[in-house]
Amino acid sequence: MRRSLRWICVYLPDMIVMQIDNLRTYGRVLNFNSPKFYGEKLRWIKVYGNLERFKDLVDKFTVREYIKNKIGEEYLPKLIAVYDDVSEIDYKFLPKKFVLKLNDGSDKNIICKNKAWLNIDKTNKRLRKLYNEDYYKYTKEPQYKNIKKKIICEEYLEGESGPLVEYKLHCFSGKVKLIELHVERYINKREDYYSPDWRKLKIKGKVRNSKLDIPKPVFLDKLLELAEKLAEGFEYIRVDFNVVDNKLYFSELTFTPANGNDRFRPIEKDLELANLIDLKKYNNPIKN
């Protein structure tokens, strides 16, 4: 049913899709004149926030130059190759482990942990499907519109301590206010929420909380510093890093996390986060 709805959304006007999403997320029709909840404000931003100007920052290839200039190339995963088409990939030149990803959206990745086990025909078929998808048409997020498609091959990140851990830092007016921690993404995904001073918060999103009580990371101060440097000049942005053996790797910048469809619980926390977003600071204010 979810796949069918996603397919139908391609053919529906943006405003109708956003109303459907808001009904599914909050159980109410969205009034663009007075958005109240976190996801509602993100939908307002999609319409009136002039997000098209951030196309190069959500493009997973072009953003690398921005990161290099802003915080340094050492925080980028190693780039192995870039392709304009699936037919250009020559697997014999790739290392034993690698990651293939599309540059134009989220969760468009293929993880290869051992090239000897890789089914190349199946992989190429999956890549072509991802390549031919217009991410903007599904999500109506204007920042992904008209991105020139590329396939990126990056190093596979894994250390002695195991798979990477994802830190997603929600920044409001350039300051980190909430840290979203994802663990066991490819096994049994769980997520928890922490304050910038590393207090575990009683907040839930779509994914279940873990039962872990992770100690304060040794790199926390550096993580906050880098996130806030990348968040400079933006009213609201989520800055994502992957961490392997305490080493930080930039992941992505997100202006409308989960497309506004991840309601925070309890609802008071959702409202609290929404109140941190000042819509007056966006370039195209709503006209009554």
Short mmCIF file of C-alpha atoms in Angstrom, two decimals:
data_model
loop_
_atom_site.label_atom_id
_atom_site.label_comp_id
_atom_site.label_asym_id
_atom_site.label_seq_id
_atom_site.Cartn_x
_atom_site.Cartn_y
_atom_site.Cartn_z
CA MET A 1 0.00 0.00 0.00
CA ARG A 2 2.84 2.38 0.87
CA ARG A 3 4.54 1.68 -2.49
CA SER A 4 1.26 2.28 -4.32
CA LEU A 5 0.73 5.61 -2.56
CA ARG A 6 4.30 6.63 -3.40
CA TRP A 7 3.70 5.85 -7.07
CA ILE A 8 0.42 7.79 -7.09
CA CYS A 9 2.15 10.83 -5.54
CA VAL A 10 4.30 11.20 -8.67
CA TYR A 11 1.21 12.27 -10.60
CA LEU A 12 -0.46 14.45 -7.97
CA PRO A 13 0.11 18.20 -7.47
CA ASP A 14 2.61 19.12 -4.74
CA MET A 15 0.01 20.72 -2.44
CA ILE A 16 -2.27 17.67 -2.53
CA VAL A 17 0.62 15.33 -1.70
CA MET A 18 1.62 17.53 1.23
CA GLN A 19 -1.94 17.51 2.54
CA ILE A 20 -2.04 13.70 2.27
CA ASP A 21 1.28 13.48 4.11
CA ASN A 22 0.07 15.82 6.84
CA LEU A 23 -3.12 13.82 7.34
CA ARG A 24 -1.08 10.63 7.64
CA THR A 25 1.44 12.22 10.02
CA TYR A 26 -0.69 14.50 12.21
CA GLY A 27 -4.26 13.53 11.40
CA ARG A 28 -5.23 17.03 10.33
CA VAL A 29 -5.38 19.28 7.28
CA LEU A 30 -2.40 21.62 7.05
CA ASN A 31 -3.15 25.35 7.12
CA PHE A 32 -0.17 26.98 5.40
CA ASN A 33 -1.06 30.30 7.05
CA SER A 34 -0.43 28.91 10.53
CA PRO A 35 1.68 25.72 10.55
CA LYS A 36 1.96 24.43 14.10
CA PHE A 37 3.83 21.15 14.28
CA TYR A 38 7.41 20.30 13.28
CA GLY A 39 6.45 18.43 10.09
CA GLU A 40 3.97 21.15 9.16
CA LYS A 41 6.67 23.80 9.33
CA LEU A 42 8.89 21.67 7.10
CA ARG A 43 6.07 21.49 4.56
CA TRP A 44 5.71 25.27 4.71
CA ILE A 45 9.46 25.53 4.06
CA LYS A 46 9.11 23.21 1.05
CA VAL A 47 6.63 25.65 -0.47
CA TYR A 48 7.92 29.03 0.65
CA GLY A 49 11.54 28.49 1.71
CA ASN A 50 13.15 28.82 -1.73
CA LEU A 51 14.93 25.49 -1.21
CA GLU A 52 15.95 25.23 -4.88
CA ARG A 53 18.96 27.40 -4.02
CA PHE A 54 20.36 24.54 -1.92
CA LYS A 55 20.49 22.01 -4.77
CA ASP A 56 24.30 21.75 -4.68
CA LEU A 57 24.25 21.16 -0.92
CA VAL A 58 21.95 18.13 -1.07
CA ASP A 59 23.67 16.69 -4.15
CA LYS A 60 25.95 14.05 -2.61
CA PHE A 61 28.63 14.76 -5.22
CA THR A 62 28.70 18.57 -5.40
CA VAL A 63 28.40 18.95 -1.62
CA ARG A 64 31.87 17.43 -1.27
CA GLU A 65 33.43 20.67 -2.51
CA TYR A 66 31.42 22.65 0.03
CA ILE A 67 32.56 20.36 2.86
CA LYS A 68 36.17 20.51 1.69
CA ASN A 69 36.15 24.30 1.77
CA LYS A 70 34.13 24.62 4.98
CA ILE A 71 35.65 22.07 7.38
CA GLY A 72 38.31 20.17 5.42
CA GLU A 73 38.69 17.21 3.10
CA GLU A 74 39.73 14.94 5.97
CA TYR A 75 36.07 14.64 7.00
CA LEU A 76 34.98 13.20 3.65
CA PRO A 77 34.88 9.47 2.86
CA LYS A 78 37.39 8.54 0.17
CA LEU A 79 35.91 9.01 -3.31
CA ILE A 80 36.80 6.00 -5.48
CA ALA A 81 34.94 6.86 -8.70
CA VAL A 82 32.08 8.89 -10.18
CA TYR A 83 29.90 7.66 -13.06
CA ASP A 84 27.32 9.34 -15.26
CA ASP A 85 25.67 6.03 -16.12
CA VAL A 86 25.47 2.48 -14.80
CA SER A 87 27.13 1.15 -17.98
CA GLU A 88 30.36 2.99 -17.05
CA ILE A 89 31.00 0.92 -13.91
CA ASP A 90 33.86 -1.54 -14.31
CA TYR A 91 33.75 -3.64 -11.16
CA LYS A 92 37.14 -5.22 -11.68
CA PHE A 93 38.76 -1.88 -10.83
CA LEU A 94 36.81 -1.46 -7.58
CA PRO A 95 38.19 -2.56 -4.19
CA LYS A 96 36.93 -5.55 -2.23
CA LYS A 97 34.58 -3.35 -0.17
CA PHE A 98 32.80 -0.22 -1.37
CA VAL A 99 29.56 1.75 -1.38
CA LEU A 100 27.65 2.79 -4.50
CA LYS A 101 25.16 5.61 -4.09
CA LEU A 102 23.01 7.91 -6.18
CA ASN A 103 23.66 11.59 -5.60
CA ASP A 104 20.06 12.81 -5.74
CA GLY A 105 18.24 11.58 -2.62
CA SER A 106 18.27 9.57 0.58
CA ASP A 107 18.57 5.80 1.04
CA LYS A 108 19.73 5.21 -2.52
CA ASN A 109 22.77 3.14 -1.55
CA ILE A 110 24.22 -0.26 -2.32
CA ILE A 111 26.65 -1.65 0.24
CA CYS A 112 29.26 -4.16 -0.93
CA LYS A 113 31.19 -5.87 1.88
CA ASN A 114 32.82 -8.46 -0.36
CA LYS A 115 33.05 -8.03 -4.13
CA ALA A 116 33.51 -11.79 -4.58
CA TRP A 117 29.92 -12.30 -3.43
CA LEU A 118 28.46 -9.46 -5.48
CA ASN A 119 25.83 -10.27 -8.10
CA ILE A 120 26.76 -7.66 -10.70
CA ASP A 121 23.67 -8.11 -12.88
CA LYS A 122 21.38 -7.73 -9.86
CA THR A 123 23.38 -4.75 -8.62
CA ASN A 124 23.20 -2.99 -11.98
CA LYS A 125 19.48 -3.65 -12.21
CA ARG A 126 18.99 -2.08 -8.79
CA LEU A 127 21.18 0.88 -9.72
CA ARG A 128 19.24 1.52 -12.92
CA LYS A 129 15.98 1.52 -10.96
CA LEU A 130 17.40 4.05 -8.48
CA TYR A 131 18.91 6.09 -11.31
CA ASN A 132 15.60 6.34 -13.16
CA GLU A 133 13.64 7.41 -10.08
CA ASP A 134 12.93 11.13 -9.86
CA TYR A 135 13.31 11.68 -6.13
CA TYR A 136 11.66 15.10 -6.29
CA LYS A 137 8.51 13.74 -7.92
CA TYR A 138 8.01 11.30 -5.05
CA THR A 139 8.77 13.63 -2.17
CA LYS A 140 8.00 17.11 -3.60
CA GLU A 141 11.18 18.41 -1.96
CA PRO A 142 12.29 21.20 -4.34
CA GLN A 143 15.95 21.07 -3.32
CA TYR A 144 16.23 17.72 -5.15
CA LYS A 145 14.71 19.03 -8.35
CA ASN A 146 16.91 19.04 -11.48
CA ILE A 147 19.95 17.44 -9.86
CA LYS A 148 22.21 16.03 -12.56
CA LYS A 149 22.29 12.28 -11.90
CA LYS A 150 25.56 10.61 -10.95
CA ILE A 151 26.59 7.36 -9.32
CA ILE A 152 29.25 7.75 -6.65
CA CYS A 153 31.55 5.03 -5.41
CA GLU A 154 33.00 5.68 -1.94
CA GLU A 155 35.02 3.68 0.54
CA TYR A 156 33.14 1.29 2.81
CA LEU A 157 33.39 2.62 6.36
CA GLU A 158 33.98 0.02 9.04
CA GLY A 159 36.48 -0.05 11.86
CA GLU A 160 37.82 -2.37 14.50
CA SER A 161 34.85 -1.55 16.73
CA GLY A 162 32.38 -2.61 14.02
CA PRO A 163 29.96 -0.80 11.68
CA LEU A 164 29.60 2.95 11.58
CA VAL A 165 27.27 4.85 13.91
CA GLU A 166 25.18 7.75 12.57
CA TYR A 167 24.88 11.08 14.35
CA LYS A 168 22.24 13.45 12.99
CA LEU A 169 22.43 16.91 14.50
CA HIS A 170 19.38 19.16 14.29
CA CYS A 171 20.58 22.77 14.09
CA PHE A 172 18.36 25.80 14.65
CA SER A 173 19.74 29.27 13.86
CA GLY A 174 23.18 27.70 13.61
CA LYS A 175 23.10 25.91 16.98
CA VAL A 176 22.72 22.20 17.71
CA LYS A 177 19.61 21.62 19.80
CA LEU A 178 19.03 17.89 19.29
CA ILE A 179 21.22 14.88 18.45
CA GLU A 180 19.60 11.90 16.75
CA LEU A 181 21.67 8.74 17.15
CA HIS A 182 21.18 5.76 14.80
CA VAL A 183 22.70 2.37 15.57
CA GLU A 184 22.64 -1.00 13.77
CA ARG A 185 21.21 0.62 10.65
CA TYR A 186 21.56 -2.45 8.41
CA ILE A 187 20.71 -5.07 11.05
CA ASN A 188 18.05 -3.97 13.54
CA LYS A 189 17.84 -0.20 13.21
CA ARG A 190 17.21 1.77 16.39
CA GLU A 191 17.39 5.48 17.16
CA ASP A 192 17.77 7.53 20.32
CA TYR A 193 17.80 11.25 21.05
CA TYR A 194 20.28 13.23 23.13
CA SER A 195 20.72 16.83 24.18
CA PRO A 196 23.93 18.64 23.10
CA ASP A 197 25.35 18.02 26.61
CA TRP A 198 24.56 14.31 26.15
CA ARG A 199 21.48 13.70 28.26
CA LYS A 200 19.32 10.90 26.86
CA LEU A 201 15.90 12.33 26.06
CA LYS A 202 12.51 10.66 26.17
CA ILE A 203 11.73 11.28 22.52
CA LYS A 204 10.53 8.81 19.91
CA GLY A 205 10.31 9.06 16.14
CA LYS A 206 9.19 6.45 13.60
CA VAL A 207 11.93 4.00 14.57
CA ARG A 208 12.01 2.33 17.97
CA ASN A 209 14.36 3.52 20.66
CA SER A 210 17.23 1.24 21.61
CA LYS A 211 17.83 -0.10 25.09
CA LEU A 212 21.39 1.19 24.99
CA ASP A 213 22.76 3.86 27.29
CA ILE A 214 25.70 5.11 25.27
CA PRO A 215 28.32 7.09 27.20
CA LYS A 216 29.24 10.59 26.14
CA PRO A 217 31.46 10.31 23.04
CA VAL A 218 35.03 11.56 23.33
CA PHE A 219 34.55 13.42 20.04
CA LEU A 220 31.32 15.19 21.08
CA ASP A 221 32.80 18.69 21.28
CA LYS A 222 34.37 18.31 17.84
CA LEU A 223 31.12 16.93 16.41
CA LEU A 224 29.16 19.91 17.72
CA GLU A 225 31.79 22.34 16.44
CA LEU A 226 31.76 20.91 12.92
CA ALA A 227 27.97 20.69 12.75
CA GLU A 228 27.53 24.29 13.83
CA LYS A 229 30.14 25.45 11.35
CA LEU A 230 28.21 23.73 8.55
CA ALA A 231 24.92 25.09 9.90
CA GLU A 232 26.06 28.72 9.79
CA GLY A 233 23.60 30.92 7.93
CA PHE A 234 20.72 28.41 7.88
CA GLU A 235 17.59 28.77 9.99
CA TYR A 236 17.07 25.01 10.20
CA ILE A 237 19.23 22.21 8.88
CA ARG A 238 20.15 18.68 9.94
CA VAL A 239 23.86 17.90 9.66
CA ASP A 240 24.74 14.19 9.51
CA PHE A 241 28.02 12.51 10.37
CA ASN A 242 29.08 8.87 10.41
CA VAL A 243 31.55 7.78 13.06
CA VAL A 244 33.99 4.88 12.80
CA ASP A 245 36.51 4.20 15.59
CA ASN A 246 35.94 7.76 16.86
CA LYS A 247 36.77 9.26 13.47
CA LEU A 248 34.18 11.63 11.99
CA TYR A 249 33.00 11.42 8.38
CA PHE A 250 30.50 13.84 6.86
CA SER A 251 27.36 12.13 5.54
CA GLU A 252 24.80 14.67 4.29
CA LEU A 253 22.95 17.95 4.78
CA THR A 254 19.17 17.77 5.06
CA PHE A 255 16.77 20.71 4.95
CA THR A 256 13.51 18.74 5.31
CA PRO A 257 14.35 15.61 7.36
CA ALA A 258 12.14 12.58 6.62
CA ASN A 259 10.20 14.94 4.33
CA GLY A 260 8.32 16.18 7.39
CA ASN A 261 6.72 12.78 7.93
CA ASP A 262 8.54 11.82 11.13
CA ARG A 263 6.35 13.03 13.98
CA PHE A 264 8.15 13.28 17.29
CA ARG A 265 6.54 11.83 20.38
CA PRO A 266 5.35 12.91 22.84
CA ILE A 267 3.64 15.58 20.76
CA GLU A 268 4.86 18.26 23.19
CA LYS A 269 8.40 17.58 21.99
CA ASP A 270 7.26 17.90 18.38
CA LEU A 271 5.80 21.33 19.19
CA GLU A 272 8.93 22.29 21.11
CA LEU A 273 11.11 21.61 18.07
CA ALA A 274 8.64 23.38 15.78
CA ASN A 275 8.83 26.50 17.95
CA LEU A 276 12.59 26.65 17.33
CA ILE A 277 12.00 27.24 13.59
CA ASP A 278 11.41 30.91 12.81
CA LEU A 279 9.65 30.95 9.45
CA LYS A 280 10.07 34.72 9.20
CA LYS A 281 13.77 34.15 8.50
CA TYR A 282 13.10 32.40 5.19
CA ASN A 283 13.40 34.35 1.94
CA ASN A 284 9.85 33.94 0.66
CA PRO A 285 7.37 34.66 3.46
CA ILE A 286 3.79 33.55 2.94
CA LYS A 287 1.45 36.19 1.54
CA ASN A 288 -2.05 36.31 2.96
#
